[in-house]
C-alpha positions as a printed Julia matrix, in Angstrom:
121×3 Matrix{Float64}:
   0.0     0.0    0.0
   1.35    3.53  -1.06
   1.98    6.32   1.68
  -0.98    8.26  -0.37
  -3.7     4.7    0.0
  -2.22    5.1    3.61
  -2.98    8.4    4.39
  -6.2     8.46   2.88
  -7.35    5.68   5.18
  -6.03    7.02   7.99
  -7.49   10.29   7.46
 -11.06    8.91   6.39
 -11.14    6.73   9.26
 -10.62    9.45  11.66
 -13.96   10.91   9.8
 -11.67   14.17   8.6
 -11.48   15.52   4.91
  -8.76   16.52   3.1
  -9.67   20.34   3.92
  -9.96   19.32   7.92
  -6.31   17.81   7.55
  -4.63   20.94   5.66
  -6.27   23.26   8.21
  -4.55   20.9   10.79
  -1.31   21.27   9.45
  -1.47   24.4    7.66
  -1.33   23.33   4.47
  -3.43   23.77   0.94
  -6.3    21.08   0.36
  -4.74   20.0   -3.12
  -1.06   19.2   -1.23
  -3.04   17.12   0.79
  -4.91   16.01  -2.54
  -1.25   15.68  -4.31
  -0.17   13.39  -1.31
  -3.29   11.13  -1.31
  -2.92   10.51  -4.99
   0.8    10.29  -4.76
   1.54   12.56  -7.06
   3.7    14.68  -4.49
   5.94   13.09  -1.63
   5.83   15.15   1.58
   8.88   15.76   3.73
  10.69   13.76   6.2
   9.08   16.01   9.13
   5.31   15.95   7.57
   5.72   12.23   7.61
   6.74   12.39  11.28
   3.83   14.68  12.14
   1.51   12.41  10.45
   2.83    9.29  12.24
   2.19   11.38  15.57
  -0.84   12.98  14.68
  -2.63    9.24  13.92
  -0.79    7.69  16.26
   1.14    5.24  14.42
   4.44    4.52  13.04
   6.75    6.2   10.24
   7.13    2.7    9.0
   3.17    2.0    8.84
   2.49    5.71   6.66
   5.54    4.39   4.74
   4.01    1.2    3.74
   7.15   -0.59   5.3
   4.58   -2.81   7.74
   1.55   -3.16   7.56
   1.4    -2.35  11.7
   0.06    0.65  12.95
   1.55    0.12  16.16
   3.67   -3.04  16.71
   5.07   -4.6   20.16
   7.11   -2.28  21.73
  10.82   -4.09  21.71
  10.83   -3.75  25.51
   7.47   -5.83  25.7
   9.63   -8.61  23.94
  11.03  -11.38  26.13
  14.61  -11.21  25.57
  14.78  -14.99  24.02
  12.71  -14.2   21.0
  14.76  -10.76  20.16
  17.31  -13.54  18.62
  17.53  -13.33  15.14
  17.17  -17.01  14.18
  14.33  -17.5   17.09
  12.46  -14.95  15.84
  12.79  -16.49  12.05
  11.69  -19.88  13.5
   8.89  -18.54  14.86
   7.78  -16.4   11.97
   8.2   -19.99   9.95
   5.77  -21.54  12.6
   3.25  -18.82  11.95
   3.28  -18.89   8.51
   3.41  -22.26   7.96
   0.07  -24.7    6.76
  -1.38  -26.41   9.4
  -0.46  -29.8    8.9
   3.48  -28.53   8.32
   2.49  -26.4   12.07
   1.39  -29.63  13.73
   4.5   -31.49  12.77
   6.98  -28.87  13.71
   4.91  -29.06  17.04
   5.71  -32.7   17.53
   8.84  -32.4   16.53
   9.57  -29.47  19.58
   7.67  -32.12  21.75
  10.17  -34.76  21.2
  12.81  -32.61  21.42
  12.13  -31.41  24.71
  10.84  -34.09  26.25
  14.46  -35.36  24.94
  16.08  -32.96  27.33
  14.21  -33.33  30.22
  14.76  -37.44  30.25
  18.46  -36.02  30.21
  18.35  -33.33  32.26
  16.58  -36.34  34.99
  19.0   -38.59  34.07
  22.14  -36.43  35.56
């Protein structure tokens, strides 16, 4: 989705028009126009204000994620900020159920692998 799709979302779901926004930010109706029809990139600061102003992230106007708002990385437990964790889990997520339900058994033998070791020390 283009920053212009995204903006125009955002802006209709907050029940504004274009004129509401430009009054908001001081700007003409057609540069908000321009930007909804990307026919004009704002600036690095406009995006920032937007991303404040609807409360979500540079990234998100961007079209970079398609999260508004994701986890914070401090609500993360610090196992799954590894790189390959994080990859195996994204795997997991995305995977079809029946290729979910083996990787499932497979962790179950696995750790019920270590913990007949772990008892057997």
């Amino acid at each position: 989705m283009t920053f212009g799709k995204r903006l125009r979302f955002l802006r209709k779901k907050m029940n504004m028009t274009q004129k509401d926004l430009a009054d908001k930010f001081s700007l003409g109706e057609s540069t908000i126009g321009m930007y909804e029809r990307d026919e004009r990139e704002p600036s690095f600061e406009f995006v920032r204000q937007l991303a404040d102003f609807f409360n979500v992230t540079t990234d998100y106007l961007l079209g970079r994620t398609d999260h508004p708002n994701p986890p914070e990385q401090d609500d993360i437990p610090e196992e799954l900020k590894d790189p390959e964790l994080g990859l195996f889990f994204k795997e997991l997520a995305e995977a079809p159920e029946e290729r979910r339900e083996q990787l499932l058994k497979i962790w179950e033998i696995l750790k019920s692998e270590g913990d007949r070791k772990t008892k057997d020390k």
